[in-house]
PDB file of C-alpha atoms and ligand atoms in Angstrom:
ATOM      1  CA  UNK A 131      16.778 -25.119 -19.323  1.00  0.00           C
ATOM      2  CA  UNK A 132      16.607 -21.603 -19.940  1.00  0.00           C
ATOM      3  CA  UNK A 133      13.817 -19.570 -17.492  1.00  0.00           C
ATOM      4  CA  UNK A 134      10.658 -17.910 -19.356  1.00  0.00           C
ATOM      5  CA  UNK A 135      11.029 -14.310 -21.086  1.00  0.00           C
ATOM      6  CA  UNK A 136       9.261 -11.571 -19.802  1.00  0.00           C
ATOM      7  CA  UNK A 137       9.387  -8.754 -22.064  1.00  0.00           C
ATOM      8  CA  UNK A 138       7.774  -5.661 -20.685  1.00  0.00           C
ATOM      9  CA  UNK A 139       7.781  -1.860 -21.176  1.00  0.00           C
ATOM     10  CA  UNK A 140       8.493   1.123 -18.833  1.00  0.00           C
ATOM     11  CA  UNK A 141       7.426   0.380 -15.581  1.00  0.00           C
ATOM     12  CA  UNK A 142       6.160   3.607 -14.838  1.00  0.00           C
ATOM     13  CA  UNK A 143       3.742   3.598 -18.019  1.00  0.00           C
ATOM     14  CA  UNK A 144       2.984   0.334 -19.244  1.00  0.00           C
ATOM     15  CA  UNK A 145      -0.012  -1.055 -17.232  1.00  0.00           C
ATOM     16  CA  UNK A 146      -0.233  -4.329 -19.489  1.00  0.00           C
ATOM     17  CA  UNK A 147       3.133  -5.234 -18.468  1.00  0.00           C
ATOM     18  CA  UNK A 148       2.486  -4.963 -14.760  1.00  0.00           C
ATOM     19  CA  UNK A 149      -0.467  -7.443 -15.223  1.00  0.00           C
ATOM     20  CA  UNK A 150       1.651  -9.906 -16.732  1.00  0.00           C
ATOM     21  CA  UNK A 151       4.524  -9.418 -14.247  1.00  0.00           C
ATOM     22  CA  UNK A 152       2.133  -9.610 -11.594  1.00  0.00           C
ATOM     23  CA  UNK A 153       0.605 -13.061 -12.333  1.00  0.00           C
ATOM     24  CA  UNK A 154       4.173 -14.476 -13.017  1.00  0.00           C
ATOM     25  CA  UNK A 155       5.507 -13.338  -9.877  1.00  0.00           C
ATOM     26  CA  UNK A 156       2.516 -14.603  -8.048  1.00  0.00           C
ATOM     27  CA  UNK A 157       2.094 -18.082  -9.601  1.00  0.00           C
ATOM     28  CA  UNK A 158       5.795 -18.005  -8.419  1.00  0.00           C
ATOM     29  CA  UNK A 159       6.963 -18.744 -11.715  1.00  0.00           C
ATOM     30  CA  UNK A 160      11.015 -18.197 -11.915  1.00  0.00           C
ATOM     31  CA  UNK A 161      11.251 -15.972 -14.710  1.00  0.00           C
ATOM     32  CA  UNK A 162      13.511 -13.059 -16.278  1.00  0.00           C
ATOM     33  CA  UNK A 163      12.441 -10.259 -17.546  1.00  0.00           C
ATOM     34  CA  UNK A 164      13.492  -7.304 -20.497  1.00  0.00           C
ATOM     35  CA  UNK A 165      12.403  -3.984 -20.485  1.00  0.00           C
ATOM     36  CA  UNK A 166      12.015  -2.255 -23.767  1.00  0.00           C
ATOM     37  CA  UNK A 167      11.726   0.943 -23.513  1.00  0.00           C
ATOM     38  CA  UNK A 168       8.953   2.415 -25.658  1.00  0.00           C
ATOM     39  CA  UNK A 169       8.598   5.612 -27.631  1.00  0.00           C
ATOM     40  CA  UNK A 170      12.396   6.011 -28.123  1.00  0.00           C
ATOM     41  CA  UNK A 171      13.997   5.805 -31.274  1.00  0.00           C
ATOM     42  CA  UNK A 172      14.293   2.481 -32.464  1.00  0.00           C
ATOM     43  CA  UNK A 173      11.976   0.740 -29.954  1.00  0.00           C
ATOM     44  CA  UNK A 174       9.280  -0.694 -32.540  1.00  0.00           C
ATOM     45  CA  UNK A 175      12.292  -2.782 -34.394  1.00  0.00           C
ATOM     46  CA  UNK A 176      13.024  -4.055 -30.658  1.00  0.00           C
ATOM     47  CA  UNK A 177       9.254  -4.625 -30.214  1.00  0.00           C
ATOM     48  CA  UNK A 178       8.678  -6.775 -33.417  1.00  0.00           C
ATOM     49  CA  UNK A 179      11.869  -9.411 -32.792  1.00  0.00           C
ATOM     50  CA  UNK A 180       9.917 -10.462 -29.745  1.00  0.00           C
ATOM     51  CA  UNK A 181       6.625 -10.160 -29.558  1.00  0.00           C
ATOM     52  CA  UNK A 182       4.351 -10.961 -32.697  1.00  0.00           C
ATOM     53  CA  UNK A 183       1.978  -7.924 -31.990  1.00  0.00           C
ATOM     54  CA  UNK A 184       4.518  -5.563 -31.558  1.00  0.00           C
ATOM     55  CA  UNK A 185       3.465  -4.721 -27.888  1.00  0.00           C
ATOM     56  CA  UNK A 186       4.325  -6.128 -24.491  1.00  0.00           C
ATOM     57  CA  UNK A 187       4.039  -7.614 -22.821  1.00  0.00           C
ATOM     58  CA  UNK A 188       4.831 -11.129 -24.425  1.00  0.00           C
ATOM     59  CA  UNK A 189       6.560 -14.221 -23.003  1.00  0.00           C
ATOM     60  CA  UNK A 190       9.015 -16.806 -24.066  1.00  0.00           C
ATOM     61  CA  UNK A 191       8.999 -20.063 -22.710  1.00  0.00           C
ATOM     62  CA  UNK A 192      11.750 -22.083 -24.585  1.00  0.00           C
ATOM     63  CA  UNK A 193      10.686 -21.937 -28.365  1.00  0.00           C
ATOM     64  CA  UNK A 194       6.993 -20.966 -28.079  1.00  0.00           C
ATOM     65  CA  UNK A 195       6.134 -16.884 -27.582  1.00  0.00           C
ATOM     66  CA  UNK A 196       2.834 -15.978 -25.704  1.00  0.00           C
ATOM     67  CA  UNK A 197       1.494 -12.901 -26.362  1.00  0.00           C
ATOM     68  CA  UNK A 198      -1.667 -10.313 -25.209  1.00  0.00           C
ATOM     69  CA  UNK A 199      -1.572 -10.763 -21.477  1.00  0.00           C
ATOM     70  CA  UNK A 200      -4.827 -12.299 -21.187  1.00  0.00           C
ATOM     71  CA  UNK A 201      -3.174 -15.219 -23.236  1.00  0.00           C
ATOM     72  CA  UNK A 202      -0.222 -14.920 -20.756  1.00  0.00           C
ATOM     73  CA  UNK A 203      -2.734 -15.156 -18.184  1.00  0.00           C
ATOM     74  CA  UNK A 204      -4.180 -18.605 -19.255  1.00  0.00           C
ATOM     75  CA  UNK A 205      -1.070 -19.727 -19.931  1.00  0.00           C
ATOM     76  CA  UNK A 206       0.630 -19.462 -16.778  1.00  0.00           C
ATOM     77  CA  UNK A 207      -2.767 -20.735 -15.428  1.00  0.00           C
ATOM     78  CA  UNK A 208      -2.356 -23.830 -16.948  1.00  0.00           C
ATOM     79  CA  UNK A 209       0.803 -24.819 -14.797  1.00  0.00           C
ATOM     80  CA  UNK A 210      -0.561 -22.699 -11.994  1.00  0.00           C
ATOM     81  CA  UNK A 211      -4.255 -23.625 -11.395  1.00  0.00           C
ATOM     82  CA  UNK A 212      -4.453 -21.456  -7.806  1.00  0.00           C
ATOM     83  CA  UNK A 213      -4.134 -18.063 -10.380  1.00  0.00           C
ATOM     84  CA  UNK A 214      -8.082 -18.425 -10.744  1.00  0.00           C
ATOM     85  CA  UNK A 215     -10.254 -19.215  -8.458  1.00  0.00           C
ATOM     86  CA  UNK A 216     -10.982 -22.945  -7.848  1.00  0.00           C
ATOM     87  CA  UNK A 217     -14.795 -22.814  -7.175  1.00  0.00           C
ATOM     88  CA  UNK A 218     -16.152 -22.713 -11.420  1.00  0.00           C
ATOM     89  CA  UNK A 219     -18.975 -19.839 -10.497  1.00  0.00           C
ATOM     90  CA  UNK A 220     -15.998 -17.877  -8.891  1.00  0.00           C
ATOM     91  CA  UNK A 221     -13.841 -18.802 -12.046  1.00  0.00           C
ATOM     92  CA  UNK A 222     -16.303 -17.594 -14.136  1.00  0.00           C
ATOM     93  CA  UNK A 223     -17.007 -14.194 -12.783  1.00  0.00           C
ATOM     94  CA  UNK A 224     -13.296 -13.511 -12.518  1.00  0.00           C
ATOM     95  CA  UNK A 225     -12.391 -14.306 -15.936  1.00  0.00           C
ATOM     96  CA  UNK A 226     -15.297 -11.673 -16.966  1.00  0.00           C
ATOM     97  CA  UNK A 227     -14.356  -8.937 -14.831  1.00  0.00           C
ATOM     98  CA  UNK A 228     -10.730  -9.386 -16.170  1.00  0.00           C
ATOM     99  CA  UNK A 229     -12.183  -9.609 -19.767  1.00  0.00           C
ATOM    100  CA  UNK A 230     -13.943  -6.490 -19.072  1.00  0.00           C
ATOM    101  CA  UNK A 231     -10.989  -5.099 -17.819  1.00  0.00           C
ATOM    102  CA  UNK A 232      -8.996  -5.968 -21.017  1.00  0.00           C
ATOM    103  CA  UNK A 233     -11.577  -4.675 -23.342  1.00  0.00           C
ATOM    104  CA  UNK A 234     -13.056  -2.137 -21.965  1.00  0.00           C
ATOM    105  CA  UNK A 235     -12.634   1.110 -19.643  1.00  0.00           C
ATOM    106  CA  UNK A 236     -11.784   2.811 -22.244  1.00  0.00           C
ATOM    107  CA  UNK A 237     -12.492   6.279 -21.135  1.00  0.00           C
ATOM    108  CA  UNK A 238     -10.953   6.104 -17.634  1.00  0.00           C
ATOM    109  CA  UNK A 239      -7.915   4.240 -19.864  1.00  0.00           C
ATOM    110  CA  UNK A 240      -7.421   7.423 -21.944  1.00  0.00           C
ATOM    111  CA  UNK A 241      -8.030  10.186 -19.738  1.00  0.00           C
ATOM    112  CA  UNK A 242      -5.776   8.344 -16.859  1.00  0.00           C
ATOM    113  CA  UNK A 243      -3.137   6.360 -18.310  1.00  0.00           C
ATOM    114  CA  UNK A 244      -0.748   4.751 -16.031  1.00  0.00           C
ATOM    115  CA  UNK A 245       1.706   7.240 -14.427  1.00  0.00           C
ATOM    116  CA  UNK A 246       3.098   5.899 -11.332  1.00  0.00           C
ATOM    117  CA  UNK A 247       5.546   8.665 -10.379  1.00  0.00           C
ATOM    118  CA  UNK A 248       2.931  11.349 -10.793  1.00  0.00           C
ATOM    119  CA  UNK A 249       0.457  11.990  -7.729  1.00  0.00           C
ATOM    120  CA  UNK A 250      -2.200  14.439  -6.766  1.00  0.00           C
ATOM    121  CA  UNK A 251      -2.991  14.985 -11.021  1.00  0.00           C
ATOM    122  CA  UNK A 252      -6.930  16.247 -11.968  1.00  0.00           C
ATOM    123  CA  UNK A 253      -8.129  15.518 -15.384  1.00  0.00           C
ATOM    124  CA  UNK A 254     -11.228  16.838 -16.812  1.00  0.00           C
ATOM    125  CA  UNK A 255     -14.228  14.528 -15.991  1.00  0.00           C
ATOM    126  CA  UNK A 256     -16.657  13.508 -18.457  1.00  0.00           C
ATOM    127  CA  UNK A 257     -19.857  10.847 -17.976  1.00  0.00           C
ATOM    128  CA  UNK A 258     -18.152   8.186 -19.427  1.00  0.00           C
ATOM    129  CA  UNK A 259     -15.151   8.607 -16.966  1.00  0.00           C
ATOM    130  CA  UNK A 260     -17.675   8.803 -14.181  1.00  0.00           C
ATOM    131  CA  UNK A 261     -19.141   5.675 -15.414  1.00  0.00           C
ATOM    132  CA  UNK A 262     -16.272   3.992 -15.938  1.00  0.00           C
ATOM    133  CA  UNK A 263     -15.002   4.621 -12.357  1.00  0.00           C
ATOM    134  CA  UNK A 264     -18.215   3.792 -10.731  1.00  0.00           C
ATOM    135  CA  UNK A 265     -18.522   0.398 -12.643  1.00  0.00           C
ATOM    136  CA  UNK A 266     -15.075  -0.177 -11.199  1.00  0.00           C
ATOM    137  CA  UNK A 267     -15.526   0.543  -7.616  1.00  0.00           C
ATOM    138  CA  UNK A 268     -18.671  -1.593  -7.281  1.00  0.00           C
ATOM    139  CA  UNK A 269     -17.134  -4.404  -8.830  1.00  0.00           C
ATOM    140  CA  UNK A 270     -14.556  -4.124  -5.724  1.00  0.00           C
ATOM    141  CA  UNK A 271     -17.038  -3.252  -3.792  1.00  0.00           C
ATOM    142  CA  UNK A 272     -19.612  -6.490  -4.619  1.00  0.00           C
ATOM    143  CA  UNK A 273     -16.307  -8.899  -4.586  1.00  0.00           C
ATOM    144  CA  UNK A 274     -15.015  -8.065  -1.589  1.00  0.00           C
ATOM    145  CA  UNK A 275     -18.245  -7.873   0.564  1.00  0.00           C
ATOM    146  CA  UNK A 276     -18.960 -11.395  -0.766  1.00  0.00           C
ATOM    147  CA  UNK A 277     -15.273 -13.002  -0.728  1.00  0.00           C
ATOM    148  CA  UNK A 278     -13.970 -10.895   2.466  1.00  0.00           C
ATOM    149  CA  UNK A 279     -13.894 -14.312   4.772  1.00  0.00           C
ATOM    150  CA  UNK A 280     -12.193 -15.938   2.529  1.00  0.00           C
ATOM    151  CA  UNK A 281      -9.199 -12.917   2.228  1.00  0.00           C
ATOM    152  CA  UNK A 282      -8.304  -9.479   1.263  1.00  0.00           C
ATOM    153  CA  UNK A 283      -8.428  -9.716  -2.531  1.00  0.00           C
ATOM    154  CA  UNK A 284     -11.052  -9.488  -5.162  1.00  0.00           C
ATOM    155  CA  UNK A 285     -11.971 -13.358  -4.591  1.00  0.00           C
ATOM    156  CA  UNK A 286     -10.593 -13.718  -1.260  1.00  0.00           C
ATOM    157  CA  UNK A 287      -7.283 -15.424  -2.473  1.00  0.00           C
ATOM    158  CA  UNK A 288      -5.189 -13.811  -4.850  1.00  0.00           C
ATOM    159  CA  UNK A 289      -6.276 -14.344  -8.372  1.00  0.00           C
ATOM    160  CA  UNK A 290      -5.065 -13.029 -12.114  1.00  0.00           C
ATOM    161  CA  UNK A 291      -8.101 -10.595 -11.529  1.00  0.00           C
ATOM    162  CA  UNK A 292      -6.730  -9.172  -8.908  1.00  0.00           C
ATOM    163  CA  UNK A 293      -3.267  -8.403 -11.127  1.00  0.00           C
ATOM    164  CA  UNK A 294      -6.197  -7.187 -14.072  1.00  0.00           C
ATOM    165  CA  UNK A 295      -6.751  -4.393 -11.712  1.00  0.00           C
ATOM    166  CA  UNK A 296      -4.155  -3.530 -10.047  1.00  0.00           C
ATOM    167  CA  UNK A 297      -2.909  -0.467 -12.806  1.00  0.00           C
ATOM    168  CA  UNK A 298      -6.106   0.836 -12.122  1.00  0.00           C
ATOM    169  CA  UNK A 299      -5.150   1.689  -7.762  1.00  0.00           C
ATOM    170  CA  UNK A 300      -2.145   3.243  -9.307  1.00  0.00           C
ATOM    171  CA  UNK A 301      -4.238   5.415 -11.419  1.00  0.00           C
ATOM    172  CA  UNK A 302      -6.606   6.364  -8.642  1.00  0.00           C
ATOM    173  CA  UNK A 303      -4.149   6.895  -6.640  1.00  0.00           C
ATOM    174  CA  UNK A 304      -2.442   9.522  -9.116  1.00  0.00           C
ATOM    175  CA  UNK A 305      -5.175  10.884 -10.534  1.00  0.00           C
ATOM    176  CA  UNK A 306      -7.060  11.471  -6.823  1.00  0.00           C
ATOM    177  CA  UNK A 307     -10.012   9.248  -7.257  1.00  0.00           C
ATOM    178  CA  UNK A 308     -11.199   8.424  -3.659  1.00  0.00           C
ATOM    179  CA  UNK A 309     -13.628   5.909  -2.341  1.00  0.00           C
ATOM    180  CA  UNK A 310     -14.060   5.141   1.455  1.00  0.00           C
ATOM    181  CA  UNK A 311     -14.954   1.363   2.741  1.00  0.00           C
ATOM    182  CA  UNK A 312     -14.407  -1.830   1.053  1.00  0.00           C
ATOM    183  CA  UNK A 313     -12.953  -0.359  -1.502  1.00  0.00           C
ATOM    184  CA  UNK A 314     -10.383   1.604   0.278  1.00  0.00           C
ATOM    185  CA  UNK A 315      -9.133  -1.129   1.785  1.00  0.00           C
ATOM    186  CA  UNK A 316      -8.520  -3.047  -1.317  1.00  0.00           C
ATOM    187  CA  UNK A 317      -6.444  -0.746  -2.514  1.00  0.00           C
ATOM    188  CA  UNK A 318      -4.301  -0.384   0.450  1.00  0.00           C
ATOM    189  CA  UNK A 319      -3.921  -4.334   0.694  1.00  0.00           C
ATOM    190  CA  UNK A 320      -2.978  -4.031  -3.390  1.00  0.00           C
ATOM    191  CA  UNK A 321      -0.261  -1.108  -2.472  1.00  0.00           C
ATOM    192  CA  UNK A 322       0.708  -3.466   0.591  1.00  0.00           C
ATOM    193  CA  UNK A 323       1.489  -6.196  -1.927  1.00  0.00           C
ATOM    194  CA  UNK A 324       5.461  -6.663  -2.013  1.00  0.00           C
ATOM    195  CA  UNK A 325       5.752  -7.464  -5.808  1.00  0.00           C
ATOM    196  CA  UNK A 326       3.707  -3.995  -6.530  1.00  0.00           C
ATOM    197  CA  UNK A 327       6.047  -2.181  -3.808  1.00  0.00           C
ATOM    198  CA  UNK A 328       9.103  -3.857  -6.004  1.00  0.00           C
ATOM    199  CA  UNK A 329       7.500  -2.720  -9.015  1.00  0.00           C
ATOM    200  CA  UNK A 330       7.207   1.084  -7.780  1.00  0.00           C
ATOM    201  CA  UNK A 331      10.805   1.417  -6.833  1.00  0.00           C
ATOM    202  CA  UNK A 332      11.962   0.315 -10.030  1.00  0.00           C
ATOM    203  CA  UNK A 333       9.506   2.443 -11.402  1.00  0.00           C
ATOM    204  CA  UNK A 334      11.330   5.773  -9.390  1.00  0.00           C
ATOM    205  CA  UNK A 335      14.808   4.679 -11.309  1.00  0.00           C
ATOM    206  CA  UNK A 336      13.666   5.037 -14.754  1.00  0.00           C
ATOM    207  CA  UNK A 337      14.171   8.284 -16.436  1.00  0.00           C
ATOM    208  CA  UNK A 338      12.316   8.488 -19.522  1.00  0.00           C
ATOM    209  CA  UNK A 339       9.356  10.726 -19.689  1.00  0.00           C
ATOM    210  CA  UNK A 340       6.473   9.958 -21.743  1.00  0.00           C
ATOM    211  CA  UNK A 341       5.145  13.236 -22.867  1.00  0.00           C
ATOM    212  CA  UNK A 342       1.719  11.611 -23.928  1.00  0.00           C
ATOM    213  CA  UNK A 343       1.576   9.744 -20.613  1.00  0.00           C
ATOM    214  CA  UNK A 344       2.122  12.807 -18.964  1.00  0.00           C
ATOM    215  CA  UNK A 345      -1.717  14.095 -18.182  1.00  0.00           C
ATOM    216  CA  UNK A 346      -3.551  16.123 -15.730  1.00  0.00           C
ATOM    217  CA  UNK A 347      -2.825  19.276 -13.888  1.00  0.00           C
ATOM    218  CA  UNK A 348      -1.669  19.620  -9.723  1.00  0.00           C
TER     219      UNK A 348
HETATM  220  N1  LIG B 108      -3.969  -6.099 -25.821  1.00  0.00           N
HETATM  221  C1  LIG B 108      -2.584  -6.008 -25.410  1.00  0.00           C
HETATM  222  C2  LIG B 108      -2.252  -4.556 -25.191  1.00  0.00           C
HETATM  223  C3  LIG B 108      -0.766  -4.364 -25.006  1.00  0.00           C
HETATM  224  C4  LIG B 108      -0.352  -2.919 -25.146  1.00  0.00           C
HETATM  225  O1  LIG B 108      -1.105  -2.070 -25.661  1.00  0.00           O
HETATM  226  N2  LIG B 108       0.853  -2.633 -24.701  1.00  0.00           N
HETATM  227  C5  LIG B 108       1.427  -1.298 -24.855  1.00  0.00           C
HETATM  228  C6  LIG B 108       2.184  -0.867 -23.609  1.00  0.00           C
HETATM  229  S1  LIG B 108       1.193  -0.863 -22.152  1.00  0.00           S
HETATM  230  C7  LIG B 108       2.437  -1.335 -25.984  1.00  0.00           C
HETATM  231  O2  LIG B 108       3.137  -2.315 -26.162  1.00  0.00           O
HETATM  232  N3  LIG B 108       2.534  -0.268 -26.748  1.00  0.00           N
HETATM  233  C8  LIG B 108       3.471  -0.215 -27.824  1.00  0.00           C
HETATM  234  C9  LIG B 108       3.634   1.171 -28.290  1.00  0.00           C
HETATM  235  O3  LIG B 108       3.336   2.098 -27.529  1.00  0.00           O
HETATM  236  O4  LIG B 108       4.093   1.313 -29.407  1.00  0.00           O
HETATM  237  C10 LIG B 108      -2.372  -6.860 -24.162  1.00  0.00           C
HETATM  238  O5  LIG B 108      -3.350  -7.177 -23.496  1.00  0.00           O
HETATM  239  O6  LIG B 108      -1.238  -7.240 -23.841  1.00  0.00           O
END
């Protein structure tokens, strides 16, 4: 039997395809993956033969394509029940924070988009940015004051919220965006995680450079 598909995007850039890498990798699923390039000529033709929406990351498993990582999410939750967390109250809270994740942040998404390789960047601030970070760093914050007995991540054990977030260290971490305390600490335990560490060096091989990705001044 063939292993599942991964299809993602630039590692450096593409923040949905980390998520979905993420969860695969720590649900231990055995899995290959394909990296399309994006914004190069000819991409969106490679785009559409495997994913429905046109946008990775999507996964094949045998015949049937899963799409939208929050899909991908539930999916590989449904053979890997540990990915949220068991207690329902817990469950519930982490599937909203990722859902909020997934639909919203928009400002901080479009003033910082994912850019591993660059470091020490500024962009201009604006209230909704401000807001946007602040709602993020409490809801670190709140998690791991109330799960830290239970572990270092969000809900003590690792969880798909956990991989929901973990774009946004890189993007504090390029983009300067400090925060001492609980929430410092999270982020070092996420940059301690081996699969992100994996996920950075490949990131440091690629060579394309996507101008529109490329934000922020030193
Ligand atoms: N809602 C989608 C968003 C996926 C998405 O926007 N992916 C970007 C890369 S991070 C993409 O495929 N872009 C295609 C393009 O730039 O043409 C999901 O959750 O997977």
């Amino acid at each position: 039997m063939n292993k599942p598909l991964l299809i993602i995007g630039n590692k450096n850039y593409s923040s949905w395809s980390l998520r979905a890498w993420l969860m695969l990798k720590h649900a231990g699923v055995d899995f290959e993956e394909m990296r399309i390039a994006l914004r190069v000529p000819g991409y969106e033709l490679k785009l559409s033969y495997f994913s429905p929406a046109g946008k990775v990351p999507a996964l094949r498993d045998g015949e049937l394509t899963v799409w939208d990582t929050l899909s991908i999410a539930e999916y590989v939750y449904e053979s890997h029940p540990t990915m949220w967390p068991a207690d329902k109250a817990a469950r519930a809270v982490a599937r909203s924070i990722s859902a909020e994740m997934h639909s919203g942040f928009t400002a901080m998404r479009n003033a910082m988009p994912m850019n591993i390789r660059g470091r020490g960047r500024h962009v201009a601030t604006s209230p909704e940015l401000e807001a946007d970070l602040a709602r993020i760093k409490n809801i670190w914050r709140d998690l791991r004051l109330q799960h830290a007995l239970a572990g270092p991540w969000l809900f003590g054990e690792y969880s798909i919220a956990d991989a929901m977030f973990a774009p946004v260290v890189f993007r504090f971490l390029t983009y300067r965006v400090f925060e001492e305390g609980v929430v410092d600490e999270y982020m070092k335990t996420v940059m301690r995680d081996p699969f992100m560490q994996e996920w950075v060096k490949a990131s440091e091989l690629e060579h394309e450079v996507l101008v529109l990705n490329e934000v922020g001044i030193h």
